[in-house]
Short mmCIF file of C-alpha atoms and ligand atoms in Angstrom, two decimals:
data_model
loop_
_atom_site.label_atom_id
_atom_site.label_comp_id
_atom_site.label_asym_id
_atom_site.label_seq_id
_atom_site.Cartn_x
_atom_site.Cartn_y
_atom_site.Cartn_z
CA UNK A 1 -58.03 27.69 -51.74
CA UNK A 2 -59.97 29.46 -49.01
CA UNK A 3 -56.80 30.45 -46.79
CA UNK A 4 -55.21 31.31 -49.97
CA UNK A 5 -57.40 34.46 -50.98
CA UNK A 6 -57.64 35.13 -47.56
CA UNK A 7 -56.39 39.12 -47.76
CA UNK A 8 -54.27 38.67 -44.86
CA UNK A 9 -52.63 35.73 -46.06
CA UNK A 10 -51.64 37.58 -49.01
CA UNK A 11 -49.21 39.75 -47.23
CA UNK A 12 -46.51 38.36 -49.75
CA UNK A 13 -47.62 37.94 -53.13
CA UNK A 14 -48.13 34.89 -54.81
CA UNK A 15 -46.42 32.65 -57.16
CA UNK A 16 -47.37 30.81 -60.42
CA UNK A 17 -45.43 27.57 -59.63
CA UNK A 18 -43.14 26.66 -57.06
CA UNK A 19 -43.35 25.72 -53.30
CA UNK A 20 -45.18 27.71 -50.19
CA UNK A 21 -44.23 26.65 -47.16
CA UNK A 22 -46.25 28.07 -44.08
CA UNK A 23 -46.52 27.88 -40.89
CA UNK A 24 -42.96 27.99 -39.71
CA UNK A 25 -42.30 29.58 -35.92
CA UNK A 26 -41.01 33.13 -36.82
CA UNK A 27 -38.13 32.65 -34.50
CA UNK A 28 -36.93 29.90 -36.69
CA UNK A 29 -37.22 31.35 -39.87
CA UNK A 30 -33.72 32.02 -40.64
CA UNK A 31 -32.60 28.64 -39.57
CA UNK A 32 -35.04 26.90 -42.49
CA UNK A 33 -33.73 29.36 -44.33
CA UNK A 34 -30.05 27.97 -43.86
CA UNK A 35 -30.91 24.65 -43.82
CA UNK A 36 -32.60 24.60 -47.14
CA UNK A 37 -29.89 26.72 -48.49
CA UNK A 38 -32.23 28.90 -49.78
CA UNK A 39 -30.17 31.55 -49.41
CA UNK A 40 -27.39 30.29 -51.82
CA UNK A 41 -29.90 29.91 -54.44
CA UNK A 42 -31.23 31.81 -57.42
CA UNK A 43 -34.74 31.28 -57.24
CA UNK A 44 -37.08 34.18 -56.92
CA UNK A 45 -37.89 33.78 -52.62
CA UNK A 46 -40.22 36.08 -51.06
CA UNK A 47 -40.68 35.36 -47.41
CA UNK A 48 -43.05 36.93 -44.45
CA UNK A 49 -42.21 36.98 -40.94
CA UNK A 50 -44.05 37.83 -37.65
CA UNK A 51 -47.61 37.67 -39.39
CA UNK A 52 -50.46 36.81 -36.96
CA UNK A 53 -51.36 32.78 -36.41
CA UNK A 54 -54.46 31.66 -35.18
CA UNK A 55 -53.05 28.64 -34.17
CA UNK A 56 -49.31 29.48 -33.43
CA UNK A 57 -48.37 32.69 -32.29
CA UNK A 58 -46.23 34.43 -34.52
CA UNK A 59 -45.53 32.63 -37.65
CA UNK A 60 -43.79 32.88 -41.11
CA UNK A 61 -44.10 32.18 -44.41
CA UNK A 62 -41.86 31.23 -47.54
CA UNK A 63 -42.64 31.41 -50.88
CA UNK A 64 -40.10 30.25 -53.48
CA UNK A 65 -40.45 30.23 -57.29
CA UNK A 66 -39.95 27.10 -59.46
CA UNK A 67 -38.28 25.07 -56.33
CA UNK A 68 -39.60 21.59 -56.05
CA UNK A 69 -38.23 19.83 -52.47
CA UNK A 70 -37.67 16.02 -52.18
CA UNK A 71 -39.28 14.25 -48.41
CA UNK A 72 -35.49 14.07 -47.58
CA UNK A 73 -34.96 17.65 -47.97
CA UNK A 74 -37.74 19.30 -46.41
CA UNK A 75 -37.84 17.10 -43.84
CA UNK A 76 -34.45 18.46 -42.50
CA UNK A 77 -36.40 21.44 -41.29
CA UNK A 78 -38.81 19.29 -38.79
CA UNK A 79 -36.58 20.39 -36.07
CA UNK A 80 -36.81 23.96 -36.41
CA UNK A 81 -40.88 23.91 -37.87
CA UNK A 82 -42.56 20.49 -37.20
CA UNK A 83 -45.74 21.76 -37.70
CA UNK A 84 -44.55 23.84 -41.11
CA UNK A 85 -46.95 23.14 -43.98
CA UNK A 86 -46.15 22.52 -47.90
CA UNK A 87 -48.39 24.05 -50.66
CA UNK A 88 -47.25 22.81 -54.06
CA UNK A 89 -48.17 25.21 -56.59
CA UNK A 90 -48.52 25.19 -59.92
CA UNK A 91 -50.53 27.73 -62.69
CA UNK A 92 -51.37 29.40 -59.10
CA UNK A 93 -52.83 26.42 -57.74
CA UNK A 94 -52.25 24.26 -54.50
CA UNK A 95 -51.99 21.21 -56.71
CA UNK A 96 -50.60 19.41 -53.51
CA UNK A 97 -49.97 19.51 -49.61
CA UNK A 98 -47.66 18.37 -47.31
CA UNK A 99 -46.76 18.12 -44.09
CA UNK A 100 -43.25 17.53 -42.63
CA UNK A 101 -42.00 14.64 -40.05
CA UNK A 102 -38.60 14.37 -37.96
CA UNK A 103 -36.74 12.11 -40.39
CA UNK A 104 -34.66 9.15 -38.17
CA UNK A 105 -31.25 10.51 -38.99
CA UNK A 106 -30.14 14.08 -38.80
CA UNK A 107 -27.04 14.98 -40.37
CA UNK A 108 -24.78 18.55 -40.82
CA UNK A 109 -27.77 20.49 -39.04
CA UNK A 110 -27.89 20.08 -35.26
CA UNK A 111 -25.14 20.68 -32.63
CA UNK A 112 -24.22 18.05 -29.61
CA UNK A 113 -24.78 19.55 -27.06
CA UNK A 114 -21.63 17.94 -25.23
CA UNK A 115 -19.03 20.04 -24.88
CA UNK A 116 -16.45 17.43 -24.28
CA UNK A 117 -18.03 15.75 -28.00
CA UNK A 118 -15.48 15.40 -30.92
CA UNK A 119 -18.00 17.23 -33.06
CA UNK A 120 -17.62 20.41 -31.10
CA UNK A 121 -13.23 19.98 -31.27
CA UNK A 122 -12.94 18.94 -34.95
CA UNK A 123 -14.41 19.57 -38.35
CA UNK A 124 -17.06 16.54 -38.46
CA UNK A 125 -20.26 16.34 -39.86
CA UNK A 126 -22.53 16.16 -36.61
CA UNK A 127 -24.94 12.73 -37.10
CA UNK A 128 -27.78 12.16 -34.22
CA UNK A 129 -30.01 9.13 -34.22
CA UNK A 130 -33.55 10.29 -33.24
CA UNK A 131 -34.82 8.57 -29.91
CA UNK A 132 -37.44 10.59 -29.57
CA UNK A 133 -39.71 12.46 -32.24
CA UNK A 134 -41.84 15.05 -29.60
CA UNK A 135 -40.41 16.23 -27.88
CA UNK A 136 -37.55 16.21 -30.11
CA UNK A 137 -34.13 13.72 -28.46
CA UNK A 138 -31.19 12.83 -30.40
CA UNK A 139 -28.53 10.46 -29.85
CA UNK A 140 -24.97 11.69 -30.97
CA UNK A 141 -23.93 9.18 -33.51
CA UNK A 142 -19.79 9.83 -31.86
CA UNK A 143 -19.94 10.37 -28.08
CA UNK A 144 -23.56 8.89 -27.67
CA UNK A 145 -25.01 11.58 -25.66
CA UNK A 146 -28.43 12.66 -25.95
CA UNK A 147 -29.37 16.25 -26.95
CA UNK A 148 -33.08 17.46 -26.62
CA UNK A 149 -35.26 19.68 -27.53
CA UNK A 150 -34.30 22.52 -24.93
CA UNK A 151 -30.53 22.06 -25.99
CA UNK A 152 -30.99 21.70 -29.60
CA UNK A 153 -28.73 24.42 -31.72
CA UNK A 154 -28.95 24.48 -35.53
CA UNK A 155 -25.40 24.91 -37.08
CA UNK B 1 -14.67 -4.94 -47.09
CA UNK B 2 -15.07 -1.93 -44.49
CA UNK B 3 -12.07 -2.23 -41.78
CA UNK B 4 -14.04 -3.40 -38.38
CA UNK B 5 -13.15 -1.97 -35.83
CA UNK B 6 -14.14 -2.03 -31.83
CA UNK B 7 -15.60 1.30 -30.52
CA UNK B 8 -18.24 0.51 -28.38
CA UNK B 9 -19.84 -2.83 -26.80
CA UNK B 10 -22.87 -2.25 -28.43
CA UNK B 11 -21.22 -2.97 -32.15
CA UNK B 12 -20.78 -6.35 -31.26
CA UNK B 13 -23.80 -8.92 -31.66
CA UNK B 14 -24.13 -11.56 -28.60
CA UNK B 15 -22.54 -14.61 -30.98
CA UNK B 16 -19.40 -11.96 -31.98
CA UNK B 17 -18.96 -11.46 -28.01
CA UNK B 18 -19.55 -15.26 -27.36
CA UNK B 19 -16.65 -15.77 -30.09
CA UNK B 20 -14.20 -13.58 -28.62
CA UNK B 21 -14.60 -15.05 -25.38
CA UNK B 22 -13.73 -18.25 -26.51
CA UNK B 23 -10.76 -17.35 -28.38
CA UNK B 24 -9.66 -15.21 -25.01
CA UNK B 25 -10.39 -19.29 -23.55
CA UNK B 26 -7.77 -20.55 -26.15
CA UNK B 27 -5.51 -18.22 -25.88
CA UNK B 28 -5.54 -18.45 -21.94
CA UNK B 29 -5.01 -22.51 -22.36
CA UNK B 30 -1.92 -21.33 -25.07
CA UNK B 31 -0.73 -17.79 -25.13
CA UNK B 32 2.44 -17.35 -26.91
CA UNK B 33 2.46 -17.54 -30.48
CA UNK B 34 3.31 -16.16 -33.32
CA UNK B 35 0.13 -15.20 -35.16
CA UNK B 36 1.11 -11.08 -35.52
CA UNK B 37 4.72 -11.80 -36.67
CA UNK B 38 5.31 -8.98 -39.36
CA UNK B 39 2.61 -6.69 -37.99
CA UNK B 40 2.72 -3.38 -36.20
CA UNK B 41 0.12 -2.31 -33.50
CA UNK B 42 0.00 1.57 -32.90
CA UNK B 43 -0.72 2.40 -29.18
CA UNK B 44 -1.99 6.28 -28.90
CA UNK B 45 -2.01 7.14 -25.89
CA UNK B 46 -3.61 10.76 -25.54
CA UNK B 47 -3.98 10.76 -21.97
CA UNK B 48 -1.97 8.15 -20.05
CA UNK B 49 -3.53 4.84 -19.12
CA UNK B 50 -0.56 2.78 -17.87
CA UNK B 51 -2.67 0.00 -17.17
CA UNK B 52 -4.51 -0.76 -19.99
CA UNK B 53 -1.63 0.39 -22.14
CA UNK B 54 0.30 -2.41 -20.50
CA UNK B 55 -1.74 -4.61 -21.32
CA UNK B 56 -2.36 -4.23 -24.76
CA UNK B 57 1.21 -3.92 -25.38
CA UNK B 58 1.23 -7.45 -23.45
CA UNK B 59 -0.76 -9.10 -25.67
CA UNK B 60 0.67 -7.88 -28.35
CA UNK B 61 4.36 -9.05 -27.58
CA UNK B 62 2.73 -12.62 -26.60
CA UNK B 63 1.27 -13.18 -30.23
CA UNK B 64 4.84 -11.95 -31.73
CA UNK B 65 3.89 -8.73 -33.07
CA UNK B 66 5.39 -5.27 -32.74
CA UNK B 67 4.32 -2.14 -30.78
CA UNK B 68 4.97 1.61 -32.05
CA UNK B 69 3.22 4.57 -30.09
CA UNK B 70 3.33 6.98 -27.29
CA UNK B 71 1.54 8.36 -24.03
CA UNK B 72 0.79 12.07 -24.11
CA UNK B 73 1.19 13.47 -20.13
CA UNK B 74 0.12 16.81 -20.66
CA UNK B 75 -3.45 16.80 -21.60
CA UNK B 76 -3.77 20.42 -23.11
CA UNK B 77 -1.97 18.92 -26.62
CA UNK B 78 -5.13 17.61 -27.27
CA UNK B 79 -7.01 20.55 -27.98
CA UNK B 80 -3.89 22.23 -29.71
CA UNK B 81 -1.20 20.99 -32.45
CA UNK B 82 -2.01 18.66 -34.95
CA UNK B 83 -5.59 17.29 -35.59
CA UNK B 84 -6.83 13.15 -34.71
CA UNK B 85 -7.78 13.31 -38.34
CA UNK B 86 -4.29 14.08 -39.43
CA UNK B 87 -2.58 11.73 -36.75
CA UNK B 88 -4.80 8.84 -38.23
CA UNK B 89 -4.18 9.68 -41.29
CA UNK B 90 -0.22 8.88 -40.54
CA UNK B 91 -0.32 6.54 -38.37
CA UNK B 92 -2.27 4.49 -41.18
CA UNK B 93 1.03 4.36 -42.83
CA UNK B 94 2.95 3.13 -39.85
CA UNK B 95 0.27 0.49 -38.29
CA UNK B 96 -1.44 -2.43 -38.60
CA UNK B 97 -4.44 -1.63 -35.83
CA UNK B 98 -4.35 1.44 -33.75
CA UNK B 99 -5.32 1.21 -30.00
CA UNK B 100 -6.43 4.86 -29.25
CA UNK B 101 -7.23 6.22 -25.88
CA UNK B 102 -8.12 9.66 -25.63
CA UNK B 103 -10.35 11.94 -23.20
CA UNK B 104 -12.63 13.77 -25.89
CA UNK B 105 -15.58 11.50 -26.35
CA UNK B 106 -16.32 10.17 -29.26
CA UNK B 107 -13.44 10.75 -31.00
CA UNK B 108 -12.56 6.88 -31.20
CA UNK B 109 -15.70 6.44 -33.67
CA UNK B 110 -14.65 9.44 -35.82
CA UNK B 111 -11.00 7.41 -35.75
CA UNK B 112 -12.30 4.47 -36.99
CA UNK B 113 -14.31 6.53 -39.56
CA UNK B 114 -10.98 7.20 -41.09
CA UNK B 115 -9.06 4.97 -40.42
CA UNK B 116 -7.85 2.32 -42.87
CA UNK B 117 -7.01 0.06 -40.12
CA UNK B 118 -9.39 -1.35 -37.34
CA UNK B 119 -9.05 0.98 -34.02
CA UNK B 120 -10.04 -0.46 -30.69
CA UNK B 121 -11.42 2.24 -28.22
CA UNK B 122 -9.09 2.16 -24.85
CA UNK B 123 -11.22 4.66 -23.91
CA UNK B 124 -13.11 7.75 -25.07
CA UNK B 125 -13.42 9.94 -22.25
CA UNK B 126 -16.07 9.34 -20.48
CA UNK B 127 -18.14 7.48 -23.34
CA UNK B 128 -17.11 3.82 -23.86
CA UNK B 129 -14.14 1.51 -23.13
CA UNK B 130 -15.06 -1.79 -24.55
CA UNK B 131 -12.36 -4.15 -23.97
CA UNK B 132 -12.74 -3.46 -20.36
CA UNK B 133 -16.51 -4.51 -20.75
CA UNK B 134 -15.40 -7.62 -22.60
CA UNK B 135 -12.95 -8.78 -20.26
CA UNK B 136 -15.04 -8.26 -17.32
CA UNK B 137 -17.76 -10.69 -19.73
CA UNK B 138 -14.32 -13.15 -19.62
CA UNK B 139 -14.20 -13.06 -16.00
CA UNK B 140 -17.62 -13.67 -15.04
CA UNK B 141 -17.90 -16.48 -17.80
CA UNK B 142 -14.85 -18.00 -16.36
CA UNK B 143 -15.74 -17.43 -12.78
CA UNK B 144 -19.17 -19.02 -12.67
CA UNK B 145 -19.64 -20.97 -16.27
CA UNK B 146 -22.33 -19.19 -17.49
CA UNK B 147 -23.58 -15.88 -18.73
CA UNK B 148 -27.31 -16.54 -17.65
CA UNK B 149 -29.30 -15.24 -14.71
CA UNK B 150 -26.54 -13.82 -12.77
CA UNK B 151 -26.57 -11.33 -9.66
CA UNK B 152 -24.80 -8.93 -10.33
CA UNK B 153 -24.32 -6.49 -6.95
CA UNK B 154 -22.57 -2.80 -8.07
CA UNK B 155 -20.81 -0.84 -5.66
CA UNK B 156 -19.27 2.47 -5.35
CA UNK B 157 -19.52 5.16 -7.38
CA UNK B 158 -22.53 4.18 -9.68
CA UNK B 159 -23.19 7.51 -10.99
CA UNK B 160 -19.71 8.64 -12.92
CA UNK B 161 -18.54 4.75 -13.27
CA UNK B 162 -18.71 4.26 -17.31
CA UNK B 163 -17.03 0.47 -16.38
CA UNK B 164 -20.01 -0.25 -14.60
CA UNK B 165 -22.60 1.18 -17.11
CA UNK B 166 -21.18 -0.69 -20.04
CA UNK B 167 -20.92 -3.74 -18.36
CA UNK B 168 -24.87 -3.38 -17.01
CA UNK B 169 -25.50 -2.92 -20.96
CA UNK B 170 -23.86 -5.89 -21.49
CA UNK B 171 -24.90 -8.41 -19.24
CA UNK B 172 -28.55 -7.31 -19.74
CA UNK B 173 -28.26 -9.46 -22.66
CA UNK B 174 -28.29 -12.43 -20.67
CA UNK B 175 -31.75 -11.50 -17.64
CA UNK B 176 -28.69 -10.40 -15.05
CA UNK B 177 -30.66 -8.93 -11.71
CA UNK B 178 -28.99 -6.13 -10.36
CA UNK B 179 -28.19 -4.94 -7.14
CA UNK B 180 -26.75 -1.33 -6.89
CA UNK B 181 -25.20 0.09 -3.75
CA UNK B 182 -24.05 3.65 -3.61
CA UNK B 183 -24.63 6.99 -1.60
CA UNK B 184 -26.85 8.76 -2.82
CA UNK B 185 -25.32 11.49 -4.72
CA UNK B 186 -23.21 8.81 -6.33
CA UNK B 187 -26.69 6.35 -7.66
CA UNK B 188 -27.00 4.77 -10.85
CA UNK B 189 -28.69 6.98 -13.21
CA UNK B 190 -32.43 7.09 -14.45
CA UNK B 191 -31.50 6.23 -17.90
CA UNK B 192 -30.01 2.90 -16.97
CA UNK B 193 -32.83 2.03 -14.91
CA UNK B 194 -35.01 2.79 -17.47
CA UNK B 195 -32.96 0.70 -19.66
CA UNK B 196 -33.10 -2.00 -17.27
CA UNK B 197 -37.25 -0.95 -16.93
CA UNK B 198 -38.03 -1.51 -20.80
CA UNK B 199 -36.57 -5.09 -20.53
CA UNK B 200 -38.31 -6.33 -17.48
CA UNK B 201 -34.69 -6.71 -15.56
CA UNK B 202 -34.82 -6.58 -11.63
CA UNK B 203 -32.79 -4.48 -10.12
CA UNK B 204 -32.62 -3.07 -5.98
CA UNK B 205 -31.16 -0.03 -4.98
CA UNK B 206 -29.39 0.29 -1.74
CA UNK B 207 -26.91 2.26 0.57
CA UNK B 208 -26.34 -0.64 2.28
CA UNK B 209 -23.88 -3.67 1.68
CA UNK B 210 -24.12 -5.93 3.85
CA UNK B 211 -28.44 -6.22 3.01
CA UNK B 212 -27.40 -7.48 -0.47
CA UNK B 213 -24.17 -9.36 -0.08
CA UNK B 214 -25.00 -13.15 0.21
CA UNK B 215 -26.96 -12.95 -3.11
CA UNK B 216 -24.35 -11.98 -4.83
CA UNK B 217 -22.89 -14.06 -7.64
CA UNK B 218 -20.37 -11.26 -8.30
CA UNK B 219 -19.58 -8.49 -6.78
CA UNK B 220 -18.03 -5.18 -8.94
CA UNK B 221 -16.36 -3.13 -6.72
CA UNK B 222 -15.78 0.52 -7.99
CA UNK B 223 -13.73 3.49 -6.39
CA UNK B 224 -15.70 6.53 -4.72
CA UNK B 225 -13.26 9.22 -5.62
CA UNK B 226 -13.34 12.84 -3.04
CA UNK B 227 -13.57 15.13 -6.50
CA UNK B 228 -17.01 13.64 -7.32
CA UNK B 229 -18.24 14.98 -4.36
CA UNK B 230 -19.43 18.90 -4.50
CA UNK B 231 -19.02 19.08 -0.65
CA UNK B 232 -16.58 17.24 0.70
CA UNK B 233 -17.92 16.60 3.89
CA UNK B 234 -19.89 14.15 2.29
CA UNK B 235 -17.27 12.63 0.77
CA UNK B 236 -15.68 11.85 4.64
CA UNK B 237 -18.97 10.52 5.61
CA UNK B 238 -19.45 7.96 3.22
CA UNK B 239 -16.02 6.92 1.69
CA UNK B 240 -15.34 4.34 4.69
CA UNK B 241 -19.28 2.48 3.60
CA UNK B 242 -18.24 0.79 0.83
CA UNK B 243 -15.61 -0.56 1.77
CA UNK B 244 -15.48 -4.53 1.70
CA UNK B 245 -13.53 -7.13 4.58
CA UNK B 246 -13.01 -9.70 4.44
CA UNK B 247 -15.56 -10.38 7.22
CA UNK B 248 -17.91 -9.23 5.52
CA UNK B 249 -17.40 -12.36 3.23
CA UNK B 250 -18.12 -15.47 5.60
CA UNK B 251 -21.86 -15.61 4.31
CA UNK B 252 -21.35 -15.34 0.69
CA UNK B 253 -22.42 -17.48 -1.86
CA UNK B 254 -19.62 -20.31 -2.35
CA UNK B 255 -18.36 -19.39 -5.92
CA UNK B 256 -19.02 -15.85 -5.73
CA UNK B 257 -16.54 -13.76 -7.27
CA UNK B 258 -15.27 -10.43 -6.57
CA UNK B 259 -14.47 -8.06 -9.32
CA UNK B 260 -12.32 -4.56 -9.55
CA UNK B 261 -11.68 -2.69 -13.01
CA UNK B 262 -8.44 -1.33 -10.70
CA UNK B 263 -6.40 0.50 -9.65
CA UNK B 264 -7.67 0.22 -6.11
CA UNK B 265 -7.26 2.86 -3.01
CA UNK B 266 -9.01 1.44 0.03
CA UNK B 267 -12.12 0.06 -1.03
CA UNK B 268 -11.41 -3.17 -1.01
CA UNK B 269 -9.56 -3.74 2.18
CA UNK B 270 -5.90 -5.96 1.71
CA UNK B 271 -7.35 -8.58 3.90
CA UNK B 272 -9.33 -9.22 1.76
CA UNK B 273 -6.46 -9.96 -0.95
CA UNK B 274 -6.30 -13.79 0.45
CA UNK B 275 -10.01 -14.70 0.51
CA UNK B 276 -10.72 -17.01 -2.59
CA UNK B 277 -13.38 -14.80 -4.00
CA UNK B 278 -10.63 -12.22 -4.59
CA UNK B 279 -10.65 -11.97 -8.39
CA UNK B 280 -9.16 -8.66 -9.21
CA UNK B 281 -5.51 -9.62 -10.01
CA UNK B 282 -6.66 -12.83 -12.38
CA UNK B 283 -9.52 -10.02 -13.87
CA UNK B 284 -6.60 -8.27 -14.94
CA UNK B 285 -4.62 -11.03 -16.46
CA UNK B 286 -7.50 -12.02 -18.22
CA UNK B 287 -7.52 -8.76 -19.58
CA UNK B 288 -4.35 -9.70 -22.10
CA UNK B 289 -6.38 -13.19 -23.33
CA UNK B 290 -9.42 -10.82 -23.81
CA UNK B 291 -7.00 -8.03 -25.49
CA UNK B 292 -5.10 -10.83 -27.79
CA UNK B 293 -8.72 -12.43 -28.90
CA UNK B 294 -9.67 -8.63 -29.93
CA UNK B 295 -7.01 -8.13 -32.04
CA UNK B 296 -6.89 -11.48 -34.06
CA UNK B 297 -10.49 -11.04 -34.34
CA UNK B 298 -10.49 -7.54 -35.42
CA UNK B 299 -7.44 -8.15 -38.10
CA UNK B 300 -9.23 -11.37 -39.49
CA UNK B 301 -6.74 -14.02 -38.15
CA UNK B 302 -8.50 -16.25 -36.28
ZN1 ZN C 1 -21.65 14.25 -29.43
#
């Protein structure tokens, strides 16, 4: 791939099979960190953060070595990176891309943002329905308040 | 089978809410019996609701069952002392149905998530209180023999008034037209006119009665309360406008029906107490039919 051998793309070094996944808002790196768990696991991770974007500011970069992600899992990090992008790679090929959408249900990653909610009282799993994809609204599945995009807190 | 339980308006379908209200009918025509005999019905009260709690445990008695629970006064034990998990969790042992009120919102859903009996929502803070919604539904039913095409005229404090916003969610079902009267710091809210927007509903906003009155098929009366008010010379200036007389009445429709989730303070006036289109004392009654149709429903006895 073009971008690939790109010098300054190469910033971290590559990997022979396992999952890239760019263009994630540097502010928000260690939140898909945390959400993936990635840092619980024991997969080989190399990661790059502030590196220039043409297209959005100051972006970052994850590289993690024989990790495979199912749709359901990676797209729990739409909230933090909706525009984050997948390279599948195997015998140091993109073999496959992806791109990640705002699943309908988020559960055990966002706060309400009510601070009269349940969630924020007792230990329950948070659960939003999403009304609205972009910008991103979600309807507290217990006190049925909305929480958008400018309130949204990862856990 | 998952326990069913009654948390919010919106988990009934229009034929379950149809069904209740004609068991609340039945029950009216005949309400003593002895349908509950053996079971217990838990009534948690975090914050006090005489009221309501009054009536539950009404309804209760009526249909021969017994009542267990308490009313919590001070409202900091909420956030303090044992968890609602672990007071569900043993009251399970105790109860039949739990009837939970308590001011942190949501936290009759997460009940009924662990509950192994139904719960019924008195009241989540300021999220939902559905068997207010559904006996309001009995009264209007009652009142004017349908459901359909209503006019429904709101007044008071629109803004804060979760009795008025479930029952607008409600009777949307069935093409109501709105009318909503309220100052203006106390208006309905955008997302309920939206609501209201995406199904084609009419509604008219007003500050002013007496313009909307005689199209009124009910009328919901609501209490403007001084601490909603962030300056409370605003409050003095408008809490004597919606206020109804009984004068006001003499050009209302015929079987128009006035409506009050109560307790009052002045905004209805007491003259108007003897006008026939006072409904607010029989509203409340019709609150125990409403409350013993719930609970049969809910436990799978009628
Ligand atoms: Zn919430």
């Amino acid at each position: 791939m073009k971008n690939m051998s790109d010098p300054k793309q190469l910033l971290v070094s590559a990997i022979e099979s396992g999952t890239v996944i760019d263009h994630i808002p540097a502010s928000t790196l260690f939140k898909v960190i945390k959400i993936l768990g990635l840092d619980r696991i024991r997969n080989q991770i190399t990661f790059g953060t502030n590196l220039e974007s043409k297209t959005d500011g100051k972006k970052a970069i994850i590289k993690i070595a024989g990790k495979f992600f199912e749709d359901d899992d990676i797209n729990r990090i739409a909230l933090v990176a909706p525009n984050a992008k997948l390279n599948i790679i195997r015998d140091y090929e993109v073999v496959e891309k992806r791109v990640v959408s705002v699943p309908d249900t988020i559960t055990a990653i966002a706060k309400c943002m009510n601070p009269k909610c349940i969630t924020n009282f007792e230990k329950v799993t948070t659960r939003f329905r999403v009304v609205s994809k972009k910008p991103v609204a979600l309807k507290c599945h217990y006190c049925e308040k909305i929480t958008d995009q400018e309130r949204l807190e990862i856990i | 089978m998952k326990t069913r339980s009654l948390v919010s308006i919106d988990d009934l379908s229009t034929e379950e809410i149809m069904k209740i209200l004609k068991l609340a009918a039945e029950f009216e025509k005949d309400p003593i019996s002895d349908i509950l005999h053996g079971k217990v019905v838990a009534t948690l009260f975090f914050e006090p609701s005489t009221r309501t709690r009054l009536s539950f445990e009404s309804a209760v008695n009526k249909l021969g069952g017994k009542v267990i629970g308490f009313t919590d006064s001070s409202s900091s034990s909420v956030t303090k002392g044992e968890t609602l998990n672990d007071t569900i969790r043993t009251v399970n042992n105790y109860a039949d149905l739990i009837v939970m009120r308590h001011p942190i919102e949501g936290s009759a859903r997460y009940a009924s998530e662990i509950s192994t009996v139904p719960v019924i929502n008195a009241g989540d803070g300021a999220n939902q209180h559905p068997t207010q919604t559904l006996l309001d539904l009995y009264s209007i039913l009652k009142t004017q023999g349908t459901l359909d095409k209503l006019n429904i005229c709101m007044v008071g404090d629109l803004k804060y008034g979760r009795t008025v916003h479930s029952l607008l969610m409600a009777m949307s079902r069935w093409k109501t037209s709105f009318n909503f009267v309220a100052p203006e710091e106390l208006m309905m809210p955008d997302e309920y006119k939206m609501y209201l927007n995406n199904l084609g509903l009419d509604y008219y906003e007003t500050a002013d009665l007496n313009e909307v009155i005689n199209m009124a098929d009910i009328i919901y009366m609501t209490r403007v309360q001084r601490e909603r008010f962030s300056d409370p010379m605003e409050y003095e200036k408008v809490k004597n406008a919606y206020v109804l007389y009984d004068h006001m009445l003499s050009e209302t429709k015929p079987g128009m029906k006035i409506l009050h989730p109560l307790p009052r303070v002045n905004e209805i006036n007491t003259d108007v107490d003897a006008n026939d289109k006072a409904y607010y004392f029989e509203q409340a009654l019709n609150g125990v039919f409403t409350r013993q149709a719930i609970i049969c429903t809910l436990l799978g006895l009628k």
